PDB file of N, CA and C in Angstrom:
ATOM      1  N   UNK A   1      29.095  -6.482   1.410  1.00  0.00           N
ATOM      2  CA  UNK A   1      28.697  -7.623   0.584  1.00  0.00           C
ATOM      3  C   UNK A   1      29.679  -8.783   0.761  1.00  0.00           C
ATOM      4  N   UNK A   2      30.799  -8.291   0.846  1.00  0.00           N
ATOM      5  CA  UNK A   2      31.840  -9.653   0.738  1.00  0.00           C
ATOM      6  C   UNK A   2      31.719 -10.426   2.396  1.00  0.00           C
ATOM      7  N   UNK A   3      31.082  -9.885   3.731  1.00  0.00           N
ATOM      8  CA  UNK A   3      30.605 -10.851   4.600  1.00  0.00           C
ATOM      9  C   UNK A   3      29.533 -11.413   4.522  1.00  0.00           C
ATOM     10  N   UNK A   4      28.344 -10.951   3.679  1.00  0.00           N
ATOM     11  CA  UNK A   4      27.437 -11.999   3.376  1.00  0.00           C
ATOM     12  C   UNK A   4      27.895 -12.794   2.352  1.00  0.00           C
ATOM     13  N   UNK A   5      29.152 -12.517   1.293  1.00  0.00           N
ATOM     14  CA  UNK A   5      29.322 -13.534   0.433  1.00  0.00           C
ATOM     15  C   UNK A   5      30.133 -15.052   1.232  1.00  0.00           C
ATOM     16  N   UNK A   6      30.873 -14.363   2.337  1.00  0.00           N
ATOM     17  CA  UNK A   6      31.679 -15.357   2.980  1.00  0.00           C
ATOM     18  C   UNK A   6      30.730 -16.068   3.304  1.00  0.00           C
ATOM     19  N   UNK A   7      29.546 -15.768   4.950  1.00  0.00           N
ATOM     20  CA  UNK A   7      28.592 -16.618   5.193  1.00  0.00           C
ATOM     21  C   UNK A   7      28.258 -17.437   4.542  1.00  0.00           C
ATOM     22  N   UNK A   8      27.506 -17.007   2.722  1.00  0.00           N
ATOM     23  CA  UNK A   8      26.826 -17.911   1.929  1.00  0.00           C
ATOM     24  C   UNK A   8      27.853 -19.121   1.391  1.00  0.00           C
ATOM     25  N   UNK A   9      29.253 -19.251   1.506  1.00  0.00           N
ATOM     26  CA  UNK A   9      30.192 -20.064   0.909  1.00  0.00           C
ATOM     27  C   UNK A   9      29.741 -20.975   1.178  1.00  0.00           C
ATOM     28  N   UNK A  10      29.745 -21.524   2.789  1.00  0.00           N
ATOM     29  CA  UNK A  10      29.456 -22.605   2.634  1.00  0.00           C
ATOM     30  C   UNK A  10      27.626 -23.322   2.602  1.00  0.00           C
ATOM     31  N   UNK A  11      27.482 -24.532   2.761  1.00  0.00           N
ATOM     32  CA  UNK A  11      25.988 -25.062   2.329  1.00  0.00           C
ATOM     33  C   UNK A  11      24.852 -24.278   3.755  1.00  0.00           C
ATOM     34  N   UNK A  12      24.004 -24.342   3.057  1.00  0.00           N
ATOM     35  CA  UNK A  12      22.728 -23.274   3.923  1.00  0.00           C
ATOM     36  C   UNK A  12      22.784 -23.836   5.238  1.00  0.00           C
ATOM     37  N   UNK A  13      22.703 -25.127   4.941  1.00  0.00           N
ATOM     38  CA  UNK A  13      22.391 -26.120   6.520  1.00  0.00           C
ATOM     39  C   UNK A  13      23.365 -25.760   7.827  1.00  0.00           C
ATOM     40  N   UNK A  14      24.508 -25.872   7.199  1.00  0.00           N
ATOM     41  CA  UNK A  14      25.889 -25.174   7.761  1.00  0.00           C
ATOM     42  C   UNK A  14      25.878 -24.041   8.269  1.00  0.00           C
ATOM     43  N   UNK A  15      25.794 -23.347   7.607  1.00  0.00           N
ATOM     44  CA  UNK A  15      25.996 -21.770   7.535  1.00  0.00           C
ATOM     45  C   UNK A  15      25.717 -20.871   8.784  1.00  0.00           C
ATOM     46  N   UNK A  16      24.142 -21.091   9.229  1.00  0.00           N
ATOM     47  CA  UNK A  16      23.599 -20.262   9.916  1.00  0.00           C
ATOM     48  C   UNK A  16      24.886 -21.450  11.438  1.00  0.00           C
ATOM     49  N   UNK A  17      24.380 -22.311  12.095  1.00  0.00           N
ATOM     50  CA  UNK A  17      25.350 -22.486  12.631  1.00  0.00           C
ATOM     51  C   UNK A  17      26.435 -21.678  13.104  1.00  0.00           C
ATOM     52  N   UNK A  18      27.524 -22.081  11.875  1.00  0.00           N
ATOM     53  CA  UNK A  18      28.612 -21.536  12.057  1.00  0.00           C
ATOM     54  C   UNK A  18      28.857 -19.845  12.025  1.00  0.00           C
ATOM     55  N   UNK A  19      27.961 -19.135  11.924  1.00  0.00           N
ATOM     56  CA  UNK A  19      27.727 -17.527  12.340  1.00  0.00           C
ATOM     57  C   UNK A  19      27.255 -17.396  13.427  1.00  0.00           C
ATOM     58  N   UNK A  20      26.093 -18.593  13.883  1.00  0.00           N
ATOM     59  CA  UNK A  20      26.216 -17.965  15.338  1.00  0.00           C
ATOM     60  C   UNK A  20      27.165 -18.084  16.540  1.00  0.00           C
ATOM     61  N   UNK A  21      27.842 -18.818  16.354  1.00  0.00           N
ATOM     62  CA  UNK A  21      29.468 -19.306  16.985  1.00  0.00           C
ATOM     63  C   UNK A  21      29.565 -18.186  16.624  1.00  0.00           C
ATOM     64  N   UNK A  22      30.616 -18.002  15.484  1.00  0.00           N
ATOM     65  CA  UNK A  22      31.264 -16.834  15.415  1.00  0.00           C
ATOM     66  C   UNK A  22      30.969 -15.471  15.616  1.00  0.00           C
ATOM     67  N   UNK A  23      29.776 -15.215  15.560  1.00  0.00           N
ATOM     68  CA  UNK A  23      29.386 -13.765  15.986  1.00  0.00           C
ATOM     69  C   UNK A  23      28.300 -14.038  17.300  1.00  0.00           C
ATOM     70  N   UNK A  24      28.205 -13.910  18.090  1.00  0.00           N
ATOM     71  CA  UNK A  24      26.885 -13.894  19.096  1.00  0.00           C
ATOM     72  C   UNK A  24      25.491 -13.623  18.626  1.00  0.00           C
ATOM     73  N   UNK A  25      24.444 -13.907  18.895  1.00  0.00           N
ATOM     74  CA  UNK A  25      23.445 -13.327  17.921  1.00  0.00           C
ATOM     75  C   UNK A  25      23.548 -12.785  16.479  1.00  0.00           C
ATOM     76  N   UNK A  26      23.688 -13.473  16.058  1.00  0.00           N
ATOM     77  CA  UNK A  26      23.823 -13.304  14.251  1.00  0.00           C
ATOM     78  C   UNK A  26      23.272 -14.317  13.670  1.00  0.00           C
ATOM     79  N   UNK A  27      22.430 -15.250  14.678  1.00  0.00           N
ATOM     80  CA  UNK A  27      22.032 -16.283  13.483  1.00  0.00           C
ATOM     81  C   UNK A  27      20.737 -15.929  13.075  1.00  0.00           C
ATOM     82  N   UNK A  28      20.008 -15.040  13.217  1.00  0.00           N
ATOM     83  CA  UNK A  28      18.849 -14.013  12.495  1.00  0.00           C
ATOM     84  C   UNK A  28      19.341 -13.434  11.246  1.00  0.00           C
ATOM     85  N   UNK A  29      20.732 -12.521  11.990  1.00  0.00           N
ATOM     86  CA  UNK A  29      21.105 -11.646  10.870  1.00  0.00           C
ATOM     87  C   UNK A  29      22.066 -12.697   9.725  1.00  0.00           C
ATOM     88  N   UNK A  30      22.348 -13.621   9.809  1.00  0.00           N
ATOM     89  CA  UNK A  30      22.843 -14.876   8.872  1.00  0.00           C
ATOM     90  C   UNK A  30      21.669 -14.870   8.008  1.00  0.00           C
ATOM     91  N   UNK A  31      20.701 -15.638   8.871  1.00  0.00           N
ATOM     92  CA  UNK A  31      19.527 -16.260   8.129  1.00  0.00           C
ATOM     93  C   UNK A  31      18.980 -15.221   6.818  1.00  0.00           C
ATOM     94  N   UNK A  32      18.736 -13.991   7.786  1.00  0.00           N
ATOM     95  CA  UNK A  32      18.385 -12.907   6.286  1.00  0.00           C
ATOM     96  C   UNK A  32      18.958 -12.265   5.555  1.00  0.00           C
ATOM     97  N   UNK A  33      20.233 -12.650   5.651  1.00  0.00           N
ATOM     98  CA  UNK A  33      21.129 -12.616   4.195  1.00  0.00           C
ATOM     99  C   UNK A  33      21.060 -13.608   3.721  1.00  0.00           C
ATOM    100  N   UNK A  34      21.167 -14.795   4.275  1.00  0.00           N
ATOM    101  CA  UNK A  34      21.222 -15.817   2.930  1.00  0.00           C
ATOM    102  C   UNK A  34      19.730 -16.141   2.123  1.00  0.00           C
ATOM    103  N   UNK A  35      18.738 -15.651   2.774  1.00  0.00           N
ATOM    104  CA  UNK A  35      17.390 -15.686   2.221  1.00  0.00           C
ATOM    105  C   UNK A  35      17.362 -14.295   1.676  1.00  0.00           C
ATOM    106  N   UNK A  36      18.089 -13.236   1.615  1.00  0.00           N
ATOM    107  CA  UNK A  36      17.654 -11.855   0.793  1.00  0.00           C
ATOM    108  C   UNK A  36      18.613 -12.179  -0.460  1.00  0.00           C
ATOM    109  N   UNK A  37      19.741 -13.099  -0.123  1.00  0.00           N
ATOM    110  CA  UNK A  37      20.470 -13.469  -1.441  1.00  0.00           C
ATOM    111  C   UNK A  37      19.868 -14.146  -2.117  1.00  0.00           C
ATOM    112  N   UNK A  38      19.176 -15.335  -1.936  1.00  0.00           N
ATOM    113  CA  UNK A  38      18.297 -16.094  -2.642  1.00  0.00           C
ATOM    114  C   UNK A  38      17.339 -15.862  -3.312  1.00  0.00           C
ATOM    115  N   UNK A  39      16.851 -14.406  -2.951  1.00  0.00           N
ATOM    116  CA  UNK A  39      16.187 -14.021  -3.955  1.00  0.00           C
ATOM    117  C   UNK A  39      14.045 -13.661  -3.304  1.00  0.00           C
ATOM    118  N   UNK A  40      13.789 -13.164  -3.817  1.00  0.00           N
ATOM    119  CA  UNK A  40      12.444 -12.563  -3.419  1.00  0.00           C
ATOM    120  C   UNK A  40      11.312 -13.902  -3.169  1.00  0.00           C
ATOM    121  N   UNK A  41      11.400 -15.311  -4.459  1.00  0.00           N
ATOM    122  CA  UNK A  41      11.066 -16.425  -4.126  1.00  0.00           C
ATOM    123  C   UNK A  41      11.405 -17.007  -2.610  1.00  0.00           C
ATOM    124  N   UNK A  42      12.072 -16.822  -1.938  1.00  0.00           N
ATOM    125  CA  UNK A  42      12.356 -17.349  -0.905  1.00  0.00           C
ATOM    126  C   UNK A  42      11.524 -16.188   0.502  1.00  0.00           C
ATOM    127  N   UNK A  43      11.869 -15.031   0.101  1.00  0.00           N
ATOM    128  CA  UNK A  43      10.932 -14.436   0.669  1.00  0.00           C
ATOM    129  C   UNK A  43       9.454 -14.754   0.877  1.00  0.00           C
ATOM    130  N   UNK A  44       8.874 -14.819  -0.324  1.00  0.00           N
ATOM    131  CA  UNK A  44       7.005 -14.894  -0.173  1.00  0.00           C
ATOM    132  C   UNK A  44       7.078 -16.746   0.520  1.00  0.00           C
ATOM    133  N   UNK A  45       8.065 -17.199   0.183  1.00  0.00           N
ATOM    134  CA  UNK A  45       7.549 -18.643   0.804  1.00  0.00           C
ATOM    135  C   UNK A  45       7.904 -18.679   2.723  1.00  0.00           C
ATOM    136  N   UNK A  46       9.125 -18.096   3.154  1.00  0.00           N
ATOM    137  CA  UNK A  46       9.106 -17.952   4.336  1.00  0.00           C
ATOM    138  C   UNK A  46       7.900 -16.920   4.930  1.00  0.00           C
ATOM    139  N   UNK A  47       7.384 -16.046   4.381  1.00  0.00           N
ATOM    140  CA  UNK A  47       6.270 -15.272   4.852  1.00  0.00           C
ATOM    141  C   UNK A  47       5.131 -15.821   4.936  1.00  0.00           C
ATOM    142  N   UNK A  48       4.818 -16.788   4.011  1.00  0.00           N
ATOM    143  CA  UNK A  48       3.875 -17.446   3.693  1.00  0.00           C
ATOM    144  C   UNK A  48       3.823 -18.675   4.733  1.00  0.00           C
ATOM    145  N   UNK A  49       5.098 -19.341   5.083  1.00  0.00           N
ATOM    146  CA  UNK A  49       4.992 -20.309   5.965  1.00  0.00           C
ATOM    147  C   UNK A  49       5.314 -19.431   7.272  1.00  0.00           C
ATOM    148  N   UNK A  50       5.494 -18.619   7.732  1.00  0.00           N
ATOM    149  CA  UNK A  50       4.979 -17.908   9.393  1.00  0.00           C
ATOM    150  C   UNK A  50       3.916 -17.325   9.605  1.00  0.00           C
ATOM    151  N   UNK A  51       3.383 -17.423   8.421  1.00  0.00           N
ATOM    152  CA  UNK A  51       1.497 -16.947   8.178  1.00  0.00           C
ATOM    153  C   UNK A  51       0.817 -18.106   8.664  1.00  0.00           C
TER     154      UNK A  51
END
Protein backbone atom coordinates (compact mmCIF):
# COMPACT_ATOMS: atom_id res chain seq x y z
CA UNK A 1 0.00 0.00 0.00
CA UNK A 2 2.57 2.56 0.91
CA UNK A 3 3.87 2.35 -3.11
CA UNK A 4 0.58 3.05 -4.35
CA UNK A 5 0.30 5.71 -1.63
CA UNK A 6 3.68 7.25 -2.89
CA UNK A 7 2.50 7.13 -6.71
CA UNK A 8 -0.89 8.84 -5.68
CA UNK A 9 1.16 11.88 -3.81
CA UNK A 10 1.56 13.63 -6.42
CA UNK A 11 -1.45 15.23 -8.97
CA UNK A 12 -3.08 12.39 -11.35
CA UNK A 13 -1.85 14.26 -14.50
CA UNK A 14 1.71 13.83 -13.17
CA UNK A 15 1.72 10.73 -11.73
CA UNK A 16 1.25 8.13 -14.32
CA UNK A 17 4.24 9.86 -16.19
CA UNK A 18 6.53 9.86 -13.61
CA UNK A 19 6.06 5.84 -12.90
CA UNK A 20 6.63 5.09 -16.15
CA UNK A 21 10.20 6.62 -16.07
CA UNK A 22 10.75 5.14 -13.02
CA UNK A 23 9.64 1.70 -13.40
CA UNK A 24 9.49 0.41 -17.18
CA UNK A 25 6.04 -0.58 -18.00
CA UNK A 26 4.15 0.49 -15.01
CA UNK A 27 2.20 3.08 -16.48
CA UNK A 28 -0.90 0.51 -16.69
CA UNK A 29 -0.02 -0.75 -13.38
CA UNK A 30 0.12 3.21 -12.05
CA UNK A 31 -3.01 3.96 -13.82
CA UNK A 32 -4.96 1.07 -11.88
CA UNK A 33 -4.00 1.98 -8.68
CA UNK A 34 -4.74 5.34 -8.80
CA UNK A 35 -8.24 4.55 -10.34
CA UNK A 36 -8.81 1.42 -7.77
CA UNK A 37 -7.91 4.17 -5.09
CA UNK A 38 -10.42 6.47 -6.32
CA UNK A 39 -12.86 4.41 -5.76
CA UNK A 40 -15.51 2.06 -7.72
CA UNK A 41 -17.11 5.56 -9.32
CA UNK A 42 -14.17 5.83 -11.36
CA UNK A 43 -14.32 2.36 -12.30
CA UNK A 44 -17.98 2.13 -14.00
CA UNK A 45 -17.03 5.49 -15.76
CA UNK A 46 -13.66 4.23 -17.32
CA UNK A 47 -15.58 0.95 -18.34
CA UNK A 48 -18.23 2.76 -19.56
CA UNK A 49 -16.03 5.07 -21.66
CA UNK A 50 -13.95 1.88 -23.41
CA UNK A 51 -17.45 0.53 -24.08
Amino acid sequence: MNAAENRGAQPAGRSLPDTAMGLPGADPIGGLLLIGLAGPAVWRRLVATVR
